[in-house]
Coordinates of C-alpha atoms and ligand atoms in Angstrom, one line a residue:
M41 CA 21.0 16.6 -16.3
K42 CA 22.4 18.8 -13.6
E43 CA 21.8 21.8 -15.8
K44 CA 18.3 20.8 -16.6
I45 CA 17.5 20.4 -12.9
N46 CA 18.9 23.8 -12.2
Q47 CA 16.7 25.2 -14.9
I48 CA 13.6 23.5 -13.3
I49 CA 14.6 24.9 -9.9
S50 CA 14.9 28.4 -11.4
K51 CA 11.6 28.1 -13.2
Y52 CA 10.1 28.0 -9.6
D53 CA 12.3 30.7 -8.2
S54 CA 14.1 28.2 -6.0
D55 CA 11.0 28.3 -3.9
R56 CA 11.0 25.4 -1.3
N57 CA 7.2 25.5 -1.3
R58 CA 7.1 24.5 -5.0
L59 CA 9.0 21.3 -4.3
M60 CA 6.0 19.2 -5.6
D61 CA 6.2 21.0 -9.0
I62 CA 9.9 20.7 -9.2
L63 CA 9.8 16.9 -8.5
L64 CA 6.9 16.5 -11.0
D65 CA 9.0 18.3 -13.7
I66 CA 12.0 16.2 -12.9
H67 CA 9.9 13.0 -13.2
E68 CA 8.6 14.4 -16.5
E69 CA 12.2 14.8 -17.7
K70 CA 13.8 11.6 -16.5
G71 CA 11.2 9.4 -14.8
Y72 CA 12.7 9.5 -11.3
V73 CA 14.8 11.5 -8.8
D74 CA 18.2 10.1 -7.8
K75 CA 20.5 10.8 -4.9
N76 CA 22.5 13.4 -6.9
D77 CA 19.3 15.2 -7.8
V78 CA 18.2 15.2 -4.2
E79 CA 21.5 16.9 -3.2
I80 CA 21.1 19.6 -5.8
L81 CA 17.6 20.2 -4.7
A82 CA 18.4 20.4 -1.1
H83 CA 21.3 22.8 -1.7
S84 CA 19.4 25.1 -4.1
L85 CA 16.2 25.2 -2.0
G86 CA 18.0 25.6 1.3
I87 CA 16.5 22.5 2.9
S88 CA 18.0 19.2 4.1
T89 CA 18.3 16.1 1.8
V90 CA 16.0 14.4 4.4
E91 CA 13.3 16.9 3.7
V92 CA 13.5 16.2 -0.1
D93 CA 13.6 12.5 0.5
E94 CA 10.6 12.4 2.8
T95 CA 8.5 14.2 0.2
I96 CA 9.6 11.8 -2.6
S97 CA 9.0 8.8 -0.5
F98 CA 5.5 9.9 0.5
Y99 CA 3.8 10.0 -2.9
H100 CA 2.8 7.0 -5.0
F101 CA 3.9 8.5 -8.3
F102 CA 7.3 9.6 -7.3
S103 CA 10.2 7.3 -7.6
S104 CA 13.9 7.3 -6.5
K105 CA 14.7 4.4 -8.8
P106 CA 14.8 4.4 -12.6
R107 CA 11.4 3.5 -14.0
A108 CA 10.4 2.0 -17.3
K109 CA 9.8 3.6 -20.6
Y110 CA 6.1 2.6 -20.1
N111 CA 4.8 2.6 -16.6
I112 CA 1.5 0.9 -16.3
Y113 CA -0.6 1.6 -13.2
L114 CA -3.5 -0.7 -13.1
N115 CA -6.3 0.4 -10.9
N116 CA -7.3 -2.1 -8.1
S117 CA -10.6 -0.7 -6.9
I118 CA -13.4 -3.1 -6.2
T119 CA -15.4 -2.4 -9.4
A120 CA -12.3 -3.2 -11.4
N121 CA -12.1 -6.5 -9.7
M122 CA -15.7 -7.1 -10.5
R123 CA -14.9 -6.7 -14.2
D124 CA -12.1 -9.2 -14.4
R125 CA -9.2 -7.1 -13.3
E126 CA -7.4 -10.3 -12.4
G127 CA -7.6 -11.4 -16.1
V128 CA -6.3 -8.1 -17.3
K129 CA -3.4 -8.3 -14.8
E130 CA -2.5 -11.7 -15.9
A131 CA -2.6 -10.7 -19.6
L132 CA -0.4 -7.7 -18.8
E133 CA 2.1 -9.8 -17.0
K134 CA 2.2 -12.3 -19.8
A135 CA 2.5 -9.7 -22.6
C136 CA 5.1 -7.6 -20.8
G137 CA 7.1 -10.5 -19.4
T138 CA 7.3 -9.4 -15.8
T139 CA 5.1 -9.4 -12.7
F140 CA 3.5 -6.5 -10.9
G141 CA 5.8 -4.4 -8.8
N142 CA 8.7 -4.9 -11.3
V143 CA 10.3 -3.5 -14.4
T144 CA 11.2 -5.7 -17.4
E145 CA 14.9 -6.3 -17.9
D146 CA 15.0 -4.2 -21.0
G147 CA 13.4 -1.3 -19.1
M148 CA 10.5 -1.2 -21.5
F149 CA 7.6 -1.9 -19.1
G150 CA 6.9 -1.4 -15.4
L151 CA 3.8 -2.8 -13.8
Y152 CA 2.2 -1.4 -10.7
D153 CA -1.0 -1.5 -8.7
T154 CA -2.8 1.7 -7.9
S155 CA -5.9 2.7 -6.0
C156 CA -9.0 4.1 -7.6
I157 CA -8.1 6.5 -10.4
G158 CA -11.6 8.0 -10.7
M159 CA -12.8 5.6 -13.4
N160 CA -15.1 3.3 -11.4
D161 CA -17.8 3.5 -14.1
Q162 CA -15.4 2.4 -16.8
G163 CA -12.9 0.0 -15.3
P164 CA -10.7 -1.8 -15.2
A165 CA -8.7 1.3 -16.1
A166 CA -5.0 2.1 -16.1
L167 CA -2.7 5.1 -16.3
I168 CA 0.1 4.5 -18.8
N169 CA 2.6 7.3 -18.7
D170 CA -0.3 9.6 -17.4
I171 CA -2.7 8.6 -20.3
V172 CA -5.9 6.9 -19.1
F173 CA -6.9 3.7 -20.7
T174 CA -10.4 2.6 -19.7
N175 CA -12.6 -0.5 -20.1
L176 CA -9.6 -2.8 -20.3
T177 CA -9.9 -6.5 -21.2
S178 CA -7.3 -9.2 -21.5
Y179 CA -7.5 -8.9 -25.3
R180 CA -7.1 -5.1 -25.3
V181 CA -4.1 -5.0 -23.1
S182 CA -2.3 -7.7 -25.0
K183 CA -2.9 -5.7 -28.3
L184 CA -1.8 -2.6 -26.5
V185 CA 1.5 -4.1 -25.3
S186 CA 2.3 -5.7 -28.7
G187 CA 1.6 -2.3 -30.3
L188 CA 4.1 -0.7 -28.0
K189 CA 6.6 -3.4 -28.7
E190 CA 6.2 -2.7 -32.4
G191 CA 7.2 0.9 -31.7
K192 CA 3.8 2.5 -32.1
E193 CA 3.0 5.7 -30.2
L194 CA 1.1 5.2 -26.9
R195 CA -1.6 7.8 -28.0
D196 CA -2.2 6.0 -31.3
L197 CA -3.1 2.9 -29.3
I198 CA -6.2 4.5 -27.7
Y199 CA -8.6 2.1 -29.2
E200 CA -12.0 3.8 -29.3
N201 CA -10.9 7.3 -30.3
N202 CA -11.5 9.7 -27.5
G203 CA -14.3 9.8 -24.9
D204 CA -17.3 12.0 -25.1
G205 CA -17.7 15.8 -24.6
N206 CA -14.6 17.7 -23.7
N207 CA -12.6 14.5 -23.3
A208 CA -12.2 14.8 -27.1
D209 CA -10.9 18.4 -26.8
P210 CA -7.5 18.8 -28.5
D211 CA -5.9 19.7 -25.1
M212 CA -7.5 16.7 -23.4
Q213 CA -7.5 13.8 -25.9
S214 CA -8.5 11.2 -23.4
M215 CA -10.5 8.0 -23.8
V216 CA -12.5 8.8 -20.7
F217 CA -16.3 8.9 -20.8
N218 CA -18.5 11.3 -18.8
N219 CA -21.5 9.0 -18.6
I220 CA -23.7 11.8 -17.5
R221 CA -27.1 10.1 -16.9
K222 CA -29.0 12.8 -15.2
G223 CA -28.5 16.5 -14.9
S224 CA -30.3 19.2 -13.0
I225 CA -29.1 22.7 -11.9
L226 CA -25.4 22.0 -12.1
L227 CA -25.0 19.7 -15.0
N228 CA -27.0 22.1 -17.1
K229 CA -26.0 23.6 -20.5
D230 CA -28.0 26.8 -19.8
Y231 CA -25.0 28.0 -17.8
E232 CA -23.8 31.3 -19.3
R233 CA -20.0 31.3 -18.9
F234 CA -18.7 33.9 -16.5
D235 CA -21.9 35.8 -16.5
I236 CA -21.7 36.5 -12.8
I237 CA -18.2 37.9 -12.9
N238 CA -18.9 39.9 -16.1
N239 CA -22.3 41.3 -15.2
E240 CA -23.3 40.8 -11.6
L241 CA -20.5 40.7 -9.1
S242 CA -19.9 44.4 -9.0
K243 CA -23.6 45.0 -8.0
Y244 CA -23.0 43.1 -4.7
S245 CA -20.8 43.8 -1.7
P246 CA -18.7 40.9 -0.4
Q247 CA -21.0 40.7 2.6
D248 CA -24.1 40.5 0.3
V249 CA -22.5 37.5 -1.5
I250 CA -21.8 35.8 1.8
Q251 CA -25.3 36.5 3.0
I252 CA -26.9 35.0 -0.2
V253 CA -24.8 31.8 0.2
E254 CA -25.7 31.6 3.9
D255 CA -29.4 32.1 3.1
S256 CA -29.2 29.3 0.6
N257 CA -28.0 26.8 3.2
L258 CA -25.4 25.5 0.9
R259 CA -23.2 23.0 2.7
G260 CA -19.8 21.6 1.7
R261 CA -20.2 18.8 -0.9
G262 CA -17.0 16.9 -0.1
G263 CA -18.7 15.0 2.7
A264 CA -18.3 17.0 5.8
G265 CA -21.2 19.3 5.1
F266 CA -19.9 22.5 6.8
P267 CA -22.1 25.5 5.9
T268 CA -20.3 27.3 3.1
G269 CA -21.5 30.8 3.8
M270 CA -20.3 30.4 7.4
K271 CA -16.9 29.2 6.3
W272 CA -16.6 32.2 4.0
R273 CA -17.7 34.6 6.7
F274 CA -15.1 33.2 9.1
G275 CA -12.4 33.5 6.4
R276 CA -13.2 37.1 5.7
R277 CA -13.1 37.9 9.4
V278 CA -9.5 36.6 10.0
E279 CA -6.9 39.4 9.8
G280 CA -4.3 39.1 7.1
N281 CA -2.8 40.8 4.1
H282 CA -3.5 37.8 1.9
R283 CA -6.1 35.1 1.9
V284 CA -6.3 31.9 0.0
I285 CA -9.1 29.9 -1.7
I286 CA -8.3 26.3 -2.4
C287 CA -10.5 24.2 -4.6
N288 CA -10.2 20.6 -3.5
A289 CA -10.1 18.5 -6.7
D290 CA -8.4 15.6 -5.1
E291 CA -11.3 13.2 -5.1
G292 CA -9.5 10.1 -4.0
E293 CA -12.4 8.3 -2.3
P294 CA -12.7 5.0 -4.2
G295 CA -15.9 5.1 -6.3
T296 CA -16.0 8.9 -6.6
F297 CA -15.6 10.5 -10.0
K298 CA -18.1 13.4 -10.0
D299 CA -15.5 16.1 -9.8
R300 CA -13.7 14.6 -12.8
V301 CA -16.9 15.1 -14.8
M302 CA -17.5 18.6 -13.4
L303 CA -14.0 19.7 -14.3
T304 CA -14.3 18.1 -17.8
E305 CA -17.6 19.6 -18.7
F306 CA -18.0 22.7 -16.5
P307 CA -14.5 23.9 -15.5
D308 CA -15.6 27.5 -16.1
L309 CA -18.4 27.1 -13.5
V310 CA -15.9 25.8 -11.0
F311 CA -13.4 28.6 -11.7
E312 CA -16.1 31.2 -11.6
G313 CA -17.1 29.8 -8.2
M314 CA -13.5 30.4 -7.0
V315 CA -13.6 34.0 -8.2
I316 CA -16.9 34.5 -6.3
A317 CA -15.5 33.0 -3.2
A318 CA -12.4 35.2 -3.5
Y319 CA -14.6 38.3 -3.9
A320 CA -16.6 37.3 -0.8
T321 CA -13.7 36.5 1.4
G322 CA -11.1 39.0 0.2
A323 CA -8.8 36.3 -1.1
D324 CA -6.1 37.0 -3.6
I325 CA -4.5 33.6 -4.0
G326 CA -6.4 30.7 -5.7
L327 CA -5.1 27.2 -5.8
V328 CA -6.7 24.1 -7.4
Y329 CA -5.3 20.9 -5.9
L330 CA -5.8 18.4 -8.8
R331 CA -5.2 14.8 -8.1
Y332 CA -2.3 13.3 -10.2
E333 CA -4.6 10.8 -11.8
Y334 CA -6.3 13.7 -13.5
K335 CA -3.1 15.1 -15.0
Y336 CA -4.6 14.5 -18.5
M337 CA -6.8 17.5 -17.9
L338 CA -4.1 19.9 -16.9
K339 CA -3.4 21.5 -20.3
F340 CA -7.1 21.9 -20.9
L341 CA -7.8 23.5 -17.5
N342 CA -4.8 25.8 -17.8
R343 CA -6.1 27.0 -21.2
I344 CA -9.3 28.1 -19.6
L345 CA -7.4 29.9 -16.9
S346 CA -5.4 31.7 -19.6
E347 CA -8.6 32.7 -21.4
M348 CA -9.9 34.1 -18.1
R349 CA -6.7 36.1 -17.6
E350 CA -7.0 37.5 -21.1
N351 CA -10.5 38.7 -20.4
N352 CA -9.7 40.1 -17.0
L353 CA -11.7 37.5 -15.2
L354 CA -8.5 36.8 -13.3
G355 CA -5.7 39.2 -12.5
K356 CA -5.8 42.8 -11.2
N357 CA -8.9 44.9 -10.6
I358 CA -11.1 42.1 -12.0
K359 CA -13.8 43.5 -14.3
G360 CA -13.1 46.9 -13.0
I361 CA -13.7 46.1 -9.4
K362 CA -11.1 48.2 -7.6
D363 CA -8.5 46.2 -5.7
F364 CA -10.1 42.9 -6.5
D365 CA -7.0 41.0 -7.5
F366 CA -7.1 37.3 -7.7
D367 CA -5.5 34.5 -9.7
I368 CA -5.6 30.7 -9.8
R369 CA -2.8 28.2 -10.1
I370 CA -3.3 24.5 -10.5
Q371 CA -1.2 22.3 -8.3
L372 CA -0.9 18.6 -9.2
G373 CA -0.8 16.1 -6.4
A374 CA 1.4 13.0 -6.8
G375 CA -0.8 10.1 -5.6
S376 CA -1.9 10.1 -1.9
Y377 CA -5.5 9.7 -0.7
V378 CA -4.9 11.5 2.6
C379 CA -4.1 14.7 0.7
G380 CA -7.9 15.0 0.3
E381 CA -7.9 16.1 3.9
E382 CA -7.6 19.8 3.9
S383 CA -4.6 20.3 6.2
A384 CA -2.8 17.4 4.5
M385 CA -3.5 19.1 1.2
I386 CA -2.1 22.3 2.4
E387 CA 1.1 20.5 3.5
S388 CA 1.4 19.1 0.1
L389 CA 0.8 22.5 -1.5
E390 CA 3.8 23.6 0.5
G391 CA 5.9 20.9 -1.0
K392 CA 5.9 18.6 2.0
R393 CA 4.6 15.1 2.9
G394 CA 0.8 15.2 2.9
E395 CA 0.5 14.6 6.6
P396 CA -2.6 16.1 8.3
R397 CA -1.8 18.9 10.7
D398 CA -3.0 19.0 14.3
K399 CA -6.0 21.3 14.8
P400 CA -6.6 23.9 16.0
P401 CA -5.5 26.2 14.4
F402 CA -7.9 25.4 11.5
P403 CA -6.9 26.3 7.9
V404 CA -9.4 29.2 8.0
E405 CA -7.1 30.9 10.6
K406 CA -3.7 29.5 9.5
G407 CA -3.6 27.5 6.4
Y408 CA -1.5 27.7 3.3
L409 CA 1.8 29.5 4.2
Q410 CA 0.1 30.3 7.5
L411 CA -2.4 32.5 5.7
P412 CA -6.2 32.4 6.3
T413 CA -7.3 29.7 3.9
I414 CA -10.8 28.6 2.8
V415 CA -11.0 25.1 1.3
N416 CA -14.0 24.3 -0.8
N417 CA -15.0 21.2 -2.9
V418 CA -15.4 21.4 -6.7
E419 CA -19.1 20.9 -6.5
T420 CA -19.6 23.4 -3.7
L421 CA -17.9 26.1 -5.7
A422 CA -20.0 25.3 -8.8
S423 CA -23.2 25.4 -6.7
A424 CA -22.3 28.9 -5.4
V425 CA -22.4 30.3 -8.9
R426 CA -25.9 29.0 -9.5
I427 CA -27.0 30.5 -6.2
I428 CA -25.6 33.9 -6.9
K429 CA -27.2 33.8 -10.3
N430 CA -30.7 32.7 -9.3
G431 CA -30.9 33.6 -5.6
A432 CA -31.1 31.7 -2.3
E433 CA -34.9 31.2 -2.5
W434 CA -34.7 29.7 -6.0
Y435 CA -32.0 27.3 -4.7
K436 CA -34.0 26.2 -1.7
Q437 CA -36.7 24.9 -4.0
Y438 CA -34.4 22.0 -4.6
G439 CA -33.7 19.4 -2.0
I440 CA -35.2 19.4 1.6
K441 CA -35.0 21.6 4.6
D442 CA -31.7 20.7 6.1
S443 CA -30.1 19.7 2.8
T444 CA -30.9 22.2 0.1
G445 CA -30.0 21.9 -3.6
T446 CA -28.7 18.9 -5.5
K447 CA -26.0 16.3 -5.1
L448 CA -23.9 14.8 -7.7
L449 CA -23.7 11.0 -7.3
S450 CA -21.0 8.8 -8.8
I451 CA -22.7 5.4 -9.3
S452 CA -20.8 2.3 -10.1
G453 CA -20.9 -1.5 -9.6
D454 CA -23.7 -3.8 -10.4
C455 CA -26.1 -1.7 -12.3
K456 CA -27.1 -1.1 -15.9
F457 CA -26.2 2.6 -16.2
P458 CA -23.2 3.5 -14.1
G459 CA -22.2 7.2 -14.2
I460 CA -23.1 10.6 -12.9
Y461 CA -26.5 11.5 -11.5
E462 CA -27.5 14.9 -10.2
V463 CA -30.3 14.3 -7.8
E464 CA -32.0 16.5 -5.3
W465 CA -31.2 16.0 -1.7
G466 CA -34.0 13.9 -0.1
T467 CA -34.0 11.4 -3.0
S468 CA -34.4 7.9 -1.7
I469 CA -31.9 5.2 -2.2
S470 CA -34.6 3.1 -3.8
E471 CA -35.2 5.8 -6.4
V472 CA -31.5 6.0 -7.1
L473 CA -31.4 2.2 -7.6
E474 CA -34.3 2.4 -10.0
M475 CA -32.6 5.2 -12.0
C476 CA -29.4 3.3 -12.6
G477 CA -31.1 0.0 -13.3
A478 CA -29.8 -2.0 -10.4
K479 CA -31.4 -5.4 -9.7
N480 CA -30.9 -8.0 -7.1
V481 CA -29.1 -5.6 -4.9
Q482 CA -27.4 -7.1 -1.9
A483 CA -25.6 -4.0 -0.6
I484 CA -24.7 -0.5 -1.4
Q485 CA -21.5 1.2 -0.2
V486 CA -22.6 4.8 0.3
G487 CA -19.8 7.4 0.5
G488 CA -16.9 5.1 -0.5
P489 CA -14.9 2.8 1.8
S490 CA -15.0 5.5 4.5
G491 CA -18.8 5.6 4.4
M492 CA -21.3 2.9 5.1
M493 CA -22.3 -0.4 3.7
I494 CA -26.1 -0.8 3.8
G495 CA -28.4 -3.6 2.8
P496 CA -32.0 -3.9 1.4
R497 CA -33.6 -3.7 4.8
D498 CA -32.0 -0.3 5.2
F499 CA -33.1 1.1 1.8
D500 CA -36.5 2.0 3.1
N501 CA -36.0 2.0 6.8
L502 CA -32.6 2.4 8.3
S503 CA -33.1 1.6 11.9
S504 CA -31.0 2.6 14.8
S505 CA -29.2 0.2 17.2
D506 CA -27.0 0.5 20.2
L507 CA -24.1 0.2 18.0
M508 CA -25.1 3.4 16.2
K509 CA -24.7 5.3 19.4
W510 CA -21.0 5.2 19.1
Y511 CA -20.6 4.4 15.4
K512 CA -20.4 7.6 13.6
P513 CA -18.6 8.1 10.3
S514 CA -16.0 10.8 11.1
G515 CA -16.3 14.1 9.4
M516 CA -20.0 13.6 8.7
M517 CA -22.8 15.2 10.6
V518 CA -24.6 12.0 11.2
A519 CA -27.4 11.7 13.7
E520 CA -26.6 9.2 16.3
K521 CA -30.1 8.0 16.5
F522 CA -32.4 7.3 13.6
F523 CA -31.6 6.9 10.0
D524 CA -34.3 7.0 7.4
M525 CA -34.5 6.5 3.7
K526 CA -33.4 9.8 2.2
L527 CA -30.0 11.1 1.1
S528 CA -29.5 14.1 3.4
Y529 CA -26.9 15.6 5.7
S530 CA -28.7 14.7 8.8
D531 CA -29.7 11.2 7.9
M532 CA -27.7 9.6 5.0
P533 CA -24.9 12.0 4.2
T534 CA -22.7 11.2 1.3
G535 CA -19.7 12.7 -0.5
G536 CA -21.4 11.3 -3.6
S537 CA -20.2 7.8 -4.2
M538 CA -22.5 4.8 -4.3
I539 CA -21.1 1.4 -5.3
I540 CA -23.7 -1.3 -5.8
F541 CA -23.2 -5.0 -5.1
S542 CA -25.6 -7.7 -6.4
N543 CA -26.5 -10.9 -4.6
E544 CA -23.7 -12.7 -6.4
R545 CA -20.9 -10.8 -4.6
D546 CA -19.0 -12.1 -1.6
L547 CA -19.3 -8.9 0.5
L548 CA -16.7 -9.8 3.1
R549 CA -14.1 -11.7 1.1
D550 CA -14.2 -9.4 -1.9
V551 CA -15.5 -6.1 -0.9
V552 CA -14.6 -5.5 2.8
M553 CA -11.1 -7.0 2.3
N554 CA -10.5 -4.8 -0.7
F555 CA -11.5 -1.7 1.3
M556 CA -9.3 -2.6 4.2
D557 CA -6.3 -3.1 1.9
F558 CA -7.0 0.4 0.6
F559 CA -6.8 2.0 4.1
I560 CA -3.7 0.0 5.0
E561 CA -2.0 1.2 1.8
E562 CA -3.1 4.9 2.3
S563 CA -2.4 5.5 6.0
C564 CA 0.4 8.1 6.3
G565 CA 1.6 6.2 9.4
S566 CA 1.7 9.1 11.9
C567 CA -0.9 7.6 14.3
S568 CA -0.3 4.2 15.8
T569 CA -4.0 3.4 15.7
C570 CA -4.3 4.1 12.0
R571 CA -1.0 2.5 11.2
N572 CA -1.7 -0.8 13.0
L573 CA -5.4 -1.4 13.6
P574 CA -6.6 -1.7 10.0
F575 CA -3.9 -4.3 9.4
I576 CA -4.8 -6.3 12.6
M577 CA -8.5 -6.0 11.9
K578 CA -8.0 -7.3 8.4
Q579 CA -6.1 -10.3 9.9
K580 CA -8.9 -10.9 12.3
L581 CA -11.4 -10.8 9.4
E582 CA -9.2 -13.3 7.5
K583 CA -9.2 -15.6 10.5
I584 CA -13.0 -15.4 10.6
L585 CA -13.3 -16.1 6.9
N586 CA -11.0 -19.0 7.2
G587 CA -13.4 -20.6 9.8
H588 CA -11.2 -20.0 12.8
G589 CA -13.2 -17.1 14.3
V590 CA -15.3 -17.1 17.4
R591 CA -17.9 -14.6 18.6
Q592 CA -15.3 -12.8 20.6
D593 CA -13.6 -11.9 17.4
I594 CA -16.6 -9.9 16.3
D595 CA -16.6 -8.1 19.6
D596 CA -12.9 -7.4 19.3
L597 CA -13.5 -5.9 15.9
L598 CA -16.2 -3.7 17.3
S599 CA -14.0 -2.6 20.2
W600 CA -10.9 -1.9 18.0
G601 CA -13.2 0.0 15.6
K602 CA -14.0 2.3 18.5
T603 CA -10.4 2.7 19.5
I604 CA -9.4 3.8 16.0
K605 CA -11.7 6.8 16.2
V606 CA -9.0 8.6 18.3
S607 CA -6.8 8.8 15.1
R608 CA -5.8 12.3 14.1
C609 CA -7.6 12.6 10.8
G610 CA -10.6 11.3 8.9
L611 CA -8.7 8.6 7.2
G612 CA -7.8 6.8 10.4
Q613 CA -11.1 7.6 12.0
T614 CA -13.0 5.9 9.2
A615 CA -10.6 3.2 8.3
A616 CA -12.5 0.6 10.3
N617 CA -15.8 1.6 8.7
P618 CA -15.8 -1.2 6.1
I619 CA -15.7 -3.8 8.9
L620 CA -17.9 -1.9 11.3
S621 CA -20.7 -1.1 8.9
S622 CA -20.7 -4.6 7.5
I623 CA -21.0 -6.0 11.0
L624 CA -23.8 -3.5 11.7
N625 CA -25.8 -4.4 8.6
F626 CA -24.6 -7.8 7.6
R627 CA -23.8 -9.4 10.9
H628 CA -25.3 -12.7 9.6
L629 CA -22.4 -13.0 7.2
Y630 CA -19.9 -12.9 10.0
E631 CA -21.9 -15.2 12.2
K632 CA -22.1 -17.7 9.3
H633 CA -18.3 -18.1 9.6
V634 CA -17.7 -18.0 13.3
Q635 CA -17.8 -21.2 15.4
A636 CA -21.1 -21.2 17.1
M637 CA -21.0 -21.3 20.9
A638 CA -17.2 -21.6 21.0
D639 CA -15.2 -19.4 23.3
Y640 CA -11.9 -20.1 21.5
D641 CA -10.8 -21.5 18.2
N642 CA -11.3 -25.3 18.6
I643 CA -10.4 -26.0 15.0
F644 CA -6.9 -24.7 15.3
D645 CA -4.5 -27.6 15.3
I646 CA -1.3 -26.5 17.1
T647 CA 0.5 -29.8 16.5
K648 CA 0.0 -29.4 12.8
S649 CA 0.8 -25.8 12.7
V650 CA 4.3 -26.3 14.2
E651 CA 5.0 -29.5 12.2
A652 CA 7.2 -27.8 9.6
A653 CA 9.2 -25.9 12.2
N654 CA 9.8 -29.0 14.3
K655 CA 10.9 -30.9 11.3
F656 CA 13.3 -28.2 10.4
V657 CA 15.1 -28.3 13.8
D658 CA 14.5 -32.1 14.2
R659 CA 12.4 -31.7 17.3
K660 CA 9.6 -33.9 18.5
T661 CA 6.2 -32.3 19.3
E662 CA 5.1 -32.8 22.8
F663 CA 2.2 -30.8 24.1
H664 CA 0.6 -31.4 27.4
H665 CA -3.0 -30.6 27.3
S666 CA -4.9 -30.2 30.5
N667 CA -8.5 -31.3 30.1
Ligands
LIG997 FE1 -2.0 9.7 9.1 FE2 -3.9 7.9 9.6 FE3 -3.1 9.5 11.5 FE4 -4.5 10.5 9.4 S1 -5.2 9.1 11.0 S2 -2.7 11.4 10.4 S3 -3.7 9.2 7.8 S4 -1.9 7.9 10.5

């Protein structure tokens, strides 16, 4: 094995910054990284064993202990729970003969929970040795496990052949479904592959390209909504011999899966967008940070990049444009939500723990390897291609004034047609609900757990309140005053996820608790606020749900929700949002549980609660109450 590890290290030129790739390759080879491997790595890469260990321990899909032959990661997002994830989990435990978090004695099966794997429209879903299995049922998993026990190949147990579109491509072979319900200017088959690079780009100067994108008012589609043209202009201005374009394909926000569909059906559009961005900004290094859960796409995407190289769409003097040198490499993540934050992603790209950096400096000044770095979302880059092709004025016909163009929505939950919808900005939430066949809607989670939970009264008229003066989802340009009914950057911004809950759902017990668990699990732990408050707030919510809450508890939650906003990055700043936005819009659900008019918990029975402890030490309970 030592020899193999040395080969892997040499493959990456003993480059410390490629530690992620090295660890991923070692996992591919033997399933985990042990102490000896860590020592070899530290020695060869010129870093300490602590640095190697801290990277391994940070990521969900790395392991320092031997794993099973088949590692089953069952997704625990809220929509999976709504489709009997519990039944699937029990069936897996029964069929495998072990419980979650453990490996069977014979080393055959390991069972693990994992956060959203980008399959909210087809859950419950699981990753089994990196192959995605969707629409799981108790019956299907018991058949699957018995097939594996009989010695069948994992791939042969994909039960409905492959999914639709490019999911069936020989290099993809996944049983994932695109579920494209509505397309517009992005999800449009009239796209001519690489037409801009082949025929148009040389007609424009880099400044022209930036100007067109600025004129179109394109804003970042990841959620933050920063003007794309401005970002490119800043990037071009910063001095440096090299510049970097990063495509953020780490969509980890539970309920979001639009980038998965873009990369499956229109990867060339995204890569072409990266080339245009590189031309505009003078970048020569291109990186796609692809979340580990989408590893099944890697071969397919790399094939397209190879085709681009063969056709001089990447490489040196691209399409005869003198000194326009640019290439793209795909970097796989290894399971960490916070790596969707751009500076955390850059740390990860450098082979480190994905902990967000302090800002300033911003990545556009000092990003990947301290080089000027422009990070754009998959959808943003794809939009740029359509803009250069058709012009800024054409683009501005779509959407509304402050939010031009279209938005891809990932819709899941209680509706008839979950999937991807490309709608114009300015579309009302009521219209979206109608499109996807949602009835008896109690609530919608807009923008994933870090976004907002809104109720029917908000669908048509989202009113302001004092609370809104300080409640502001981080990273979003949200007006502090009035909300109205349209999806737009100024009023109802969204990274694209909408999860629908019908009247039958228990919003606090099932939904909010699930979201809080997610944030507790995903905090990187650097800030005490983000490390502690979500946990304490969840406990407080449990107390309320168990009938021990008083009105002061709701006030405490609101006050702690304010404190958490000082956290360093968007994860911590939004980690209280499930509780805050449900108090904001569903306060009656909280009030139903709290003890009316009580200042303290008068149901709590201290004598009873210490009974077991007293019995254990043979002590008599004597409390002196002063009434
Ligand atoms: Fe880490 Fe949370 Fe602080 Fe972000 S806010 S740096 S995730 S601890």
